[in-house]
PDB file of C-alpha atoms in Angstrom:
ATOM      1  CA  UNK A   1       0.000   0.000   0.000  1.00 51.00           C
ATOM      2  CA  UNK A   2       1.259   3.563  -0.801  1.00 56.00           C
ATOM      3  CA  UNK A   3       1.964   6.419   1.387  1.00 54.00           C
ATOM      4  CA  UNK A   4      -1.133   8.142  -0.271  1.00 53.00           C
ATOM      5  CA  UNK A   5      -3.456   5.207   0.439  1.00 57.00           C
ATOM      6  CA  UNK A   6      -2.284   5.289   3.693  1.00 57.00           C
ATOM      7  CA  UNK A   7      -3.420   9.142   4.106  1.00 63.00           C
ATOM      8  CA  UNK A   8      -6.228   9.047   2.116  1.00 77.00           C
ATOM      9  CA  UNK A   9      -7.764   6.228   5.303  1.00 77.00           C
ATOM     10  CA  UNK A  10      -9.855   7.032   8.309  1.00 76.00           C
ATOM     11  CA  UNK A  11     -10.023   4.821  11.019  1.00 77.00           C
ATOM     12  CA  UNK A  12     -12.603   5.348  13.466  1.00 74.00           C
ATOM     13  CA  UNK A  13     -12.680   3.319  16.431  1.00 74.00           C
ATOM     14  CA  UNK A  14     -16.098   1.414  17.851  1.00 71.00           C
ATOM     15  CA  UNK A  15     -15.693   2.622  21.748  1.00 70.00           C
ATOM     16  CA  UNK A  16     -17.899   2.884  24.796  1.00 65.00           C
ATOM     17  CA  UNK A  17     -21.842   3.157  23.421  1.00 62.00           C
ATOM     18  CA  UNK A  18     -21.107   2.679  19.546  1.00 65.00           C
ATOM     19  CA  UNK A  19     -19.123  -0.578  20.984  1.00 68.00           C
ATOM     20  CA  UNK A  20     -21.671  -1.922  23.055  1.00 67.00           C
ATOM     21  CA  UNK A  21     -24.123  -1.209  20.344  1.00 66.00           C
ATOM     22  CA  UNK A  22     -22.599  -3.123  17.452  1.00 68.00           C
ATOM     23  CA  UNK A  23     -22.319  -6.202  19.932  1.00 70.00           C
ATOM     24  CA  UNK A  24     -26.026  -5.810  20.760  1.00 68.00           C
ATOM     25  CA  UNK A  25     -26.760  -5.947  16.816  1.00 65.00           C
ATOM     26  CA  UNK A  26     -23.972  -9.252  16.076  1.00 67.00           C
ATOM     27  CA  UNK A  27     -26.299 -10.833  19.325  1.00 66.00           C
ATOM     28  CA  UNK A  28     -29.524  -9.715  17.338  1.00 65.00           C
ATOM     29  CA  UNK A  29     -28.784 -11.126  14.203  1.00 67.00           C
ATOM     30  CA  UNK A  30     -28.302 -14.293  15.783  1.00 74.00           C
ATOM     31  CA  UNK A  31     -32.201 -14.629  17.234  1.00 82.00           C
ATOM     32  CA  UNK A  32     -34.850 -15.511  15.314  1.00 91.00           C
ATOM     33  CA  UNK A  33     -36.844 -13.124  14.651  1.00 95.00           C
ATOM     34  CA  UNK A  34     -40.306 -12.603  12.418  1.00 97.00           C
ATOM     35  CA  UNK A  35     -42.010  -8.896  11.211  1.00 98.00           C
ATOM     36  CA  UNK A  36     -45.011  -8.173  11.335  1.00 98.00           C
ATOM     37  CA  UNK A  37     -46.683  -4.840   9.421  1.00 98.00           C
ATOM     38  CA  UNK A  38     -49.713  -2.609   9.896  1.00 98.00           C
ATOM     39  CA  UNK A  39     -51.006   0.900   8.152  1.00 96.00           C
ATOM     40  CA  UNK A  40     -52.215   3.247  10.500  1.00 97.00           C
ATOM     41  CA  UNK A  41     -54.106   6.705  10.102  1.00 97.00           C
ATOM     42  CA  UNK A  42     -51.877   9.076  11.483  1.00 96.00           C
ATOM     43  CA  UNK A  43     -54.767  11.439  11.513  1.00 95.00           C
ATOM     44  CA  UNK A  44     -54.938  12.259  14.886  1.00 94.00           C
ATOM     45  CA  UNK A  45     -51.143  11.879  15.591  1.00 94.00           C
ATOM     46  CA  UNK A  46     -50.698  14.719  13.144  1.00 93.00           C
ATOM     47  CA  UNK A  47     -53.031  16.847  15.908  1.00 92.00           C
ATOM     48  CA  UNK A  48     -51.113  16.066  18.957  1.00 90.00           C
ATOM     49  CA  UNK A  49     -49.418  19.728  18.818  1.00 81.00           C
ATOM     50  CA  UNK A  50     -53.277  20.783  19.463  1.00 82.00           C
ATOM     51  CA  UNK A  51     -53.665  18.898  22.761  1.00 82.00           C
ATOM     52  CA  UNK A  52     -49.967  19.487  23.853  1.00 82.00           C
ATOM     53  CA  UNK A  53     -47.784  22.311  23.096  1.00 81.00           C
ATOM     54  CA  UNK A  54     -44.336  21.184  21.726  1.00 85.00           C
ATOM     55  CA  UNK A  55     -45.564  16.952  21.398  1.00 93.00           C
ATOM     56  CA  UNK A  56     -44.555  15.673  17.928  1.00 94.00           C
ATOM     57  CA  UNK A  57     -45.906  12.939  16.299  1.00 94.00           C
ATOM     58  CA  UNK A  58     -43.177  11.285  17.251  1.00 95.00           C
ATOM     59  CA  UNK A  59     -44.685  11.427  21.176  1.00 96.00           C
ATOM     60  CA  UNK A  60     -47.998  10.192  19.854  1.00 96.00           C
ATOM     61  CA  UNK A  61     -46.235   6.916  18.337  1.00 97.00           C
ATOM     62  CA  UNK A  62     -43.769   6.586  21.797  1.00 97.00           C
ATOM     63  CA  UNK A  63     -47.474   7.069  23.845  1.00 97.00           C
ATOM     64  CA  UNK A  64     -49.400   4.389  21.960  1.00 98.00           C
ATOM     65  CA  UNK A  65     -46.256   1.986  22.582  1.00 98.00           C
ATOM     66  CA  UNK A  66     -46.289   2.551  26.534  1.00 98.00           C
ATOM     67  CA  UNK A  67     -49.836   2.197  26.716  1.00 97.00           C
ATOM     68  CA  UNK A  68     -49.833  -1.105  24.256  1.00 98.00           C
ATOM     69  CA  UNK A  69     -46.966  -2.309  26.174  1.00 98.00           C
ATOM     70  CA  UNK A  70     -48.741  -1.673  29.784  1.00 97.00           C
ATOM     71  CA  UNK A  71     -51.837  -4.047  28.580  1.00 96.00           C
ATOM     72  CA  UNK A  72     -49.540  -6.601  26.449  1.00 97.00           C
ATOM     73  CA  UNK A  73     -47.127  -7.377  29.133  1.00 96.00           C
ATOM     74  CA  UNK A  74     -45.624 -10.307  27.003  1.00 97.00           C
ATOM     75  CA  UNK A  75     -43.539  -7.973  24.977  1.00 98.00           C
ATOM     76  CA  UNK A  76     -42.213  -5.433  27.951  1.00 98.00           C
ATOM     77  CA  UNK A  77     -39.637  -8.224  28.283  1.00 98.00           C
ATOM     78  CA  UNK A  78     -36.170  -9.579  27.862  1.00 97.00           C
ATOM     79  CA  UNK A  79     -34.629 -12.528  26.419  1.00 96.00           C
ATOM     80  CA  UNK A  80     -31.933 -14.812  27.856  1.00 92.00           C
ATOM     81  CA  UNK A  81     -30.260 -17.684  28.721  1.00 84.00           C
ATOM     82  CA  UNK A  82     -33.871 -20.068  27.696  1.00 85.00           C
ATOM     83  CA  UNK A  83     -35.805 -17.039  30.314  1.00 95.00           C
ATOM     84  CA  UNK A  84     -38.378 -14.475  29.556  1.00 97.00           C
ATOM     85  CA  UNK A  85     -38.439 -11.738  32.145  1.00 97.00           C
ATOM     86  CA  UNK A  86     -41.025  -9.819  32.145  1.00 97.00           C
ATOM     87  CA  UNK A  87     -41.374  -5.769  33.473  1.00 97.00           C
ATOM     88  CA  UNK A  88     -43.969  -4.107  35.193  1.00 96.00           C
ATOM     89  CA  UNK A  89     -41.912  -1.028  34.097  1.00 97.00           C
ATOM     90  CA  UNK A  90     -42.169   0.222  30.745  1.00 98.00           C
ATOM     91  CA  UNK A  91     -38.932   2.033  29.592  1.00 98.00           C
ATOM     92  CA  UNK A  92     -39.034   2.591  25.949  1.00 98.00           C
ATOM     93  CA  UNK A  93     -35.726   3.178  24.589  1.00 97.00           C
ATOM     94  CA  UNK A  94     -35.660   5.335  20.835  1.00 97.00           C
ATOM     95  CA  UNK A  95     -33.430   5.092  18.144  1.00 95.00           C
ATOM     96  CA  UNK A  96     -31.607   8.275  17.928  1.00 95.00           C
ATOM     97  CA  UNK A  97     -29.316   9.194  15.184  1.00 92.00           C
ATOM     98  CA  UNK A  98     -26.240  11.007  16.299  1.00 89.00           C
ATOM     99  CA  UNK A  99     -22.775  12.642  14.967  1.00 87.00           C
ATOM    100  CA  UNK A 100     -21.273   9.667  16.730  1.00 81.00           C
ATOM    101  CA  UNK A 101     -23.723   7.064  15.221  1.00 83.00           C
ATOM    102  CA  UNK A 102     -26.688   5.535  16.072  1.00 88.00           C
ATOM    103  CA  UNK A 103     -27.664   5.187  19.740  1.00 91.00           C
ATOM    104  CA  UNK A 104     -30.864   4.310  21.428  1.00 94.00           C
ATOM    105  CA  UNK A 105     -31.223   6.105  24.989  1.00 96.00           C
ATOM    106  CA  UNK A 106     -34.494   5.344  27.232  1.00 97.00           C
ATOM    107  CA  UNK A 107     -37.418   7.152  28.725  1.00 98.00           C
ATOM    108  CA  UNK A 108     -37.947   5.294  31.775  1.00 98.00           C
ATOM    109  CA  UNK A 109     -41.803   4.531  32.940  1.00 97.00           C
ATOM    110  CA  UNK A 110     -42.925   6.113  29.693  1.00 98.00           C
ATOM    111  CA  UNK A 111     -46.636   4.597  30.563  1.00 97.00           C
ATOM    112  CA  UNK A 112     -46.809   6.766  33.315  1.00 97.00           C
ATOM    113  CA  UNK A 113     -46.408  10.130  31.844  1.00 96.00           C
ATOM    114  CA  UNK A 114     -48.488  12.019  29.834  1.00 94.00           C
ATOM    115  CA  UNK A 115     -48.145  13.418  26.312  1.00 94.00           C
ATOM    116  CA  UNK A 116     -46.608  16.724  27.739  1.00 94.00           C
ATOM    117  CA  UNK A 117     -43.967  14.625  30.019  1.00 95.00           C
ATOM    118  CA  UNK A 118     -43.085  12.180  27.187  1.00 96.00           C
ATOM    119  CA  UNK A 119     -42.294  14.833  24.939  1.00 96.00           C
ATOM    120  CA  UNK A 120     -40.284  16.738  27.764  1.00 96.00           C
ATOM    121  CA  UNK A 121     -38.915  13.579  28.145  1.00 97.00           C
ATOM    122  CA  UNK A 122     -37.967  12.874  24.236  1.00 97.00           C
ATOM    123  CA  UNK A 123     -36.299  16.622  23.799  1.00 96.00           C
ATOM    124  CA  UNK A 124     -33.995  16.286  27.231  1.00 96.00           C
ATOM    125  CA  UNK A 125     -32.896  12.848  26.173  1.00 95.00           C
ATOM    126  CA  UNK A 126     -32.744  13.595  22.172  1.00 95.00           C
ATOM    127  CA  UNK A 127     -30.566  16.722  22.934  1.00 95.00           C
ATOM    128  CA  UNK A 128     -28.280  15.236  25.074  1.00 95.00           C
ATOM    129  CA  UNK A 129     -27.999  12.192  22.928  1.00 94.00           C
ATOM    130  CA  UNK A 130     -26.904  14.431  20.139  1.00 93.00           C
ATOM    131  CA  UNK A 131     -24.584  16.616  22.231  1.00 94.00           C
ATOM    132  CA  UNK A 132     -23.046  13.360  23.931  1.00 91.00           C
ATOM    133  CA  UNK A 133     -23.514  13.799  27.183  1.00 94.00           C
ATOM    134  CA  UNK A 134     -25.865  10.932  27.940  1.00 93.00           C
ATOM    135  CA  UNK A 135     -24.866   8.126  31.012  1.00 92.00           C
ATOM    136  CA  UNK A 136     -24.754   4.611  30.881  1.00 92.00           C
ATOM    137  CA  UNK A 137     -28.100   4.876  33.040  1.00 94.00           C
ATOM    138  CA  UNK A 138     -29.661   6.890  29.987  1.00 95.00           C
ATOM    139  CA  UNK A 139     -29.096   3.797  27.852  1.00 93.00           C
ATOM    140  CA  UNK A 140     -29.775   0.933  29.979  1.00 93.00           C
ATOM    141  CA  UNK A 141     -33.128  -0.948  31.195  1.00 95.00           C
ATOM    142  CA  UNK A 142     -34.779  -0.518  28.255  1.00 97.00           C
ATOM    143  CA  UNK A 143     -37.862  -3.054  27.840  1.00 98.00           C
ATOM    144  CA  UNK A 144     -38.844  -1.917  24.235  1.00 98.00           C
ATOM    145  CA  UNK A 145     -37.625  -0.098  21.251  1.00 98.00           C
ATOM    146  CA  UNK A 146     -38.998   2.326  18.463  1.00 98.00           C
ATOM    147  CA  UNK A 147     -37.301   3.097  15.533  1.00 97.00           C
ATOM    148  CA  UNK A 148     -38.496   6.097  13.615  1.00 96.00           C
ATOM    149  CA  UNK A 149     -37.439   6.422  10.318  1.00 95.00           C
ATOM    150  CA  UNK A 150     -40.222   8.100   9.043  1.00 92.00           C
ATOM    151  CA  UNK A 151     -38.970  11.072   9.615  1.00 90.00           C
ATOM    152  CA  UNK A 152     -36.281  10.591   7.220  1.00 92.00           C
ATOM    153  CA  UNK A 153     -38.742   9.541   4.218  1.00 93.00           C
ATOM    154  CA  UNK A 154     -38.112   5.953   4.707  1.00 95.00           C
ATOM    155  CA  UNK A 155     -41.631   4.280   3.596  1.00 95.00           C
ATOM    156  CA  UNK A 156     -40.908   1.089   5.955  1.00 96.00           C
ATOM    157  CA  UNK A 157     -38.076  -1.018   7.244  1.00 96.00           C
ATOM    158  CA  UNK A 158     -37.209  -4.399   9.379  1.00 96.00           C
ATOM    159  CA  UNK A 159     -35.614  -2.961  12.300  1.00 96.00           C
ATOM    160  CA  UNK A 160     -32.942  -5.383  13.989  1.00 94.00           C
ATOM    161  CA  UNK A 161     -33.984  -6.240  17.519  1.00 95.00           C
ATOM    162  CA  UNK A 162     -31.806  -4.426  20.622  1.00 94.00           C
ATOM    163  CA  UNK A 163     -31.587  -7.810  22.321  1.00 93.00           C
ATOM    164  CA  UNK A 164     -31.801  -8.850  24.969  1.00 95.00           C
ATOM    165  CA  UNK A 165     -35.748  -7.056  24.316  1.00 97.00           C
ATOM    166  CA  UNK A 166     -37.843  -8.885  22.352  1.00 97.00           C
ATOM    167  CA  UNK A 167     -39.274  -6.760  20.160  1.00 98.00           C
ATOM    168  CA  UNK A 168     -38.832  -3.682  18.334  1.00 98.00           C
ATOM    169  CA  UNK A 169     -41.145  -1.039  16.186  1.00 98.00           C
ATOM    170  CA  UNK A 170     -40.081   0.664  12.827  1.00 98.00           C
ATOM    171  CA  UNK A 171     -42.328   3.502  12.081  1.00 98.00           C
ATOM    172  CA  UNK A 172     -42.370   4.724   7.956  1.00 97.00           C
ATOM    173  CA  UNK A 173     -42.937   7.737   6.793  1.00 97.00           C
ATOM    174  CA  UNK A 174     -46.587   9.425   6.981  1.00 96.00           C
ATOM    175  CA  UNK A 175     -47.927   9.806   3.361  1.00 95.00           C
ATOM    176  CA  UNK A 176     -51.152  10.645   1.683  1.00 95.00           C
ATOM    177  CA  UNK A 177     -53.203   7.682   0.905  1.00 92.00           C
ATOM    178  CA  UNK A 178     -56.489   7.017  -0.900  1.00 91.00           C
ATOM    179  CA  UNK A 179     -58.664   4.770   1.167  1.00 89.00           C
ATOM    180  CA  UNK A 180     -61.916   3.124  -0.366  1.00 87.00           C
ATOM    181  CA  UNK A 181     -65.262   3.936   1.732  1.00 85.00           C
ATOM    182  CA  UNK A 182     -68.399   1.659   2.287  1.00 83.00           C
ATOM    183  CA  UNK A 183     -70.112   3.527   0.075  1.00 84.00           C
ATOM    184  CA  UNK A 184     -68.422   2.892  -2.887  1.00 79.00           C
ATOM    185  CA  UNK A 185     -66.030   5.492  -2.970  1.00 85.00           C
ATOM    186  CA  UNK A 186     -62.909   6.622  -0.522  1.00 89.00           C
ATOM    187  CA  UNK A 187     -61.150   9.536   0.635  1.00 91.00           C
ATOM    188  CA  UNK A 188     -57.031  10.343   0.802  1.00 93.00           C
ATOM    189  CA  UNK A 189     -55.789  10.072   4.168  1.00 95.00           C
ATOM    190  CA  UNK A 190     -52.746  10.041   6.638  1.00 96.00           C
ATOM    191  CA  UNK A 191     -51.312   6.885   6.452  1.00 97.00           C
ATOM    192  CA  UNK A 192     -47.953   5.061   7.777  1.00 97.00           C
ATOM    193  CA  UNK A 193     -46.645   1.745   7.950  1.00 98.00           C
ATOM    194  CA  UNK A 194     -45.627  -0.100  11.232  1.00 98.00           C
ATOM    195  CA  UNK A 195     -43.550  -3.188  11.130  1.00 98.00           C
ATOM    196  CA  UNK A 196     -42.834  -4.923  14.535  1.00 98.00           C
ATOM    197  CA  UNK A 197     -39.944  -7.280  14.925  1.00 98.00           C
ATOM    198  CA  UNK A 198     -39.900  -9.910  17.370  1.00 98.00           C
ATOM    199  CA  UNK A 199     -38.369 -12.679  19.096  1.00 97.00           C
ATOM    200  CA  UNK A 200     -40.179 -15.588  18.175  1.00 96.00           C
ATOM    201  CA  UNK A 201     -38.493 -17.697  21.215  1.00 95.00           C
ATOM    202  CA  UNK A 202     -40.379 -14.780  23.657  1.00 96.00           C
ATOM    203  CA  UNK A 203     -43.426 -13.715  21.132  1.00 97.00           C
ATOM    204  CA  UNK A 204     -45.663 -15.749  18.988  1.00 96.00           C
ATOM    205  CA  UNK A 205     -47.649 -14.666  16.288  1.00 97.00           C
ATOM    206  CA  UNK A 206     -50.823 -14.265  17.683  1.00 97.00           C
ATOM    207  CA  UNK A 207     -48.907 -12.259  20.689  1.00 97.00           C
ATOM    208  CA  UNK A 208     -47.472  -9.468  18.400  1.00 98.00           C
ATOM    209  CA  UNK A 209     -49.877  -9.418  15.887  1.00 98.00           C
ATOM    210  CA  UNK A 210     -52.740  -8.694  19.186  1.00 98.00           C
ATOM    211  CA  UNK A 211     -49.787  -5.958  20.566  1.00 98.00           C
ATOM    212  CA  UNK A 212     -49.509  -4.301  17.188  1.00 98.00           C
ATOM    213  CA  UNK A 213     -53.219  -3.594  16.557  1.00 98.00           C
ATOM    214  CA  UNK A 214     -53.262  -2.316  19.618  1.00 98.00           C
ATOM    215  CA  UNK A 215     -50.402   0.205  18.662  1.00 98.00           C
ATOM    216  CA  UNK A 216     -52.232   1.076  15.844  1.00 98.00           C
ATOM    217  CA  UNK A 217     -55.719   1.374  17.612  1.00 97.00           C
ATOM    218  CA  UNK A 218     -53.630   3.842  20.253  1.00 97.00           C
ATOM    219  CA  UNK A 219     -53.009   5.870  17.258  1.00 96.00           C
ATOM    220  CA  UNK A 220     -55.668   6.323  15.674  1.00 95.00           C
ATOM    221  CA  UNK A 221     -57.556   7.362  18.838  1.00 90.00           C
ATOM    222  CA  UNK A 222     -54.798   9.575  20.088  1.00 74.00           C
TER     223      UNK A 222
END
């Protein structure tokens, strides 16, 4: 190799976080793991600014998880060594892209706040995730993960689980849909994809496919 190939290289080390992370996703890979996928009507996510000054949609999907997750206990829960533990503590942990890479840090007992406090919640934890100033305890204990790529114009997307949790949600981007009526005819509406990924050793079919209309139901009634 040349001096110039030498210089033209960048080498940038995996280290504390970013290291942890890419272990997390070799241990994902590994698990075997099924998708399931949904539309939703993002109608009334699109109004949650109304009812809460400063709540993105975002919020409205992170809300409908913690209250899905609080009546579907089966997949607040981690995998490991042939155990399923379950939490009576929702902490949903969200993807978060950063100038460091991707990290996922965690609003703990998310089904206990409110719109307001999840999206208070969401900017502290966002900002400091981008700034890198977040703590080990910002990133740990997470029971459940959503992965919003929406935002980005992705229309949908398999998200990799963040073992040891058993399941994951991708959330595509929000576009304008036409939807056929009763009555013969139909009207264009909000519409996203949700794909949940799960662990089929911890979830079965039934189990995700019952958690992710309920997502979606959250949603639409938000």
């Amino acid at each position: 190799m040349t001096a110039v190939e030498e210089e033209e290289r960048t080498v940038v080390p995996l280290k504390g976080i970013r290291r942890t992370a890419a272990r997390r996703m070799v241990a994902a890979w590994e698990a075997p793991a099924f998708h399931l996928a949904v539309e939703a009507d993002m109608g009334a996510a699109l109004r949650v600014k109304e009812r809460s000054a400063g709540a993105t949609v975002t919020d409205a999907i992170l809300a409908a998880c913690a209250a899905a997750l609080r009546d579907h206990p089966g997949l607040n829960a981690h995998y490991a060594e042939e155990t399923v533990t379950r939490f009576a503590r929702v902490n949903v942990g969200m993807a978060v892209d950063t100038p460091a890479g991707l990290v996922v840090p965690v609003i703990k007992d998310a089904a206990s706040l409110d719109l307001g406090g999840l999206a208070d919640a969401r900017r502290d934890i966002v900002q400091r995730a981008r700034e890198g100033k977040l703590t080990m305890d910002d990133v740990t204990d997470g029971t459940f993960t959503v992965s919003n790529l929406g935002m980005m114009g992705i229309d949908g997307f398999d998200a990799i689980l963040n073992v040891p949790q058993v399941a994951i949600l991708a959330v595509g981007t929000t576009r304008q849909q036409f939807v056929p009526t009763d009555d013969g005819h139909g009207t264009w509406r909000p519409r996203a994809r949700l794909t949940l990924t799960c662990d089929h050793r911890a979830i079965d079919g039934a189990t995700g496919a019952r958690f992710l209309a309920a997502v979606r139901d959250n949603l639409e009634s938000s």
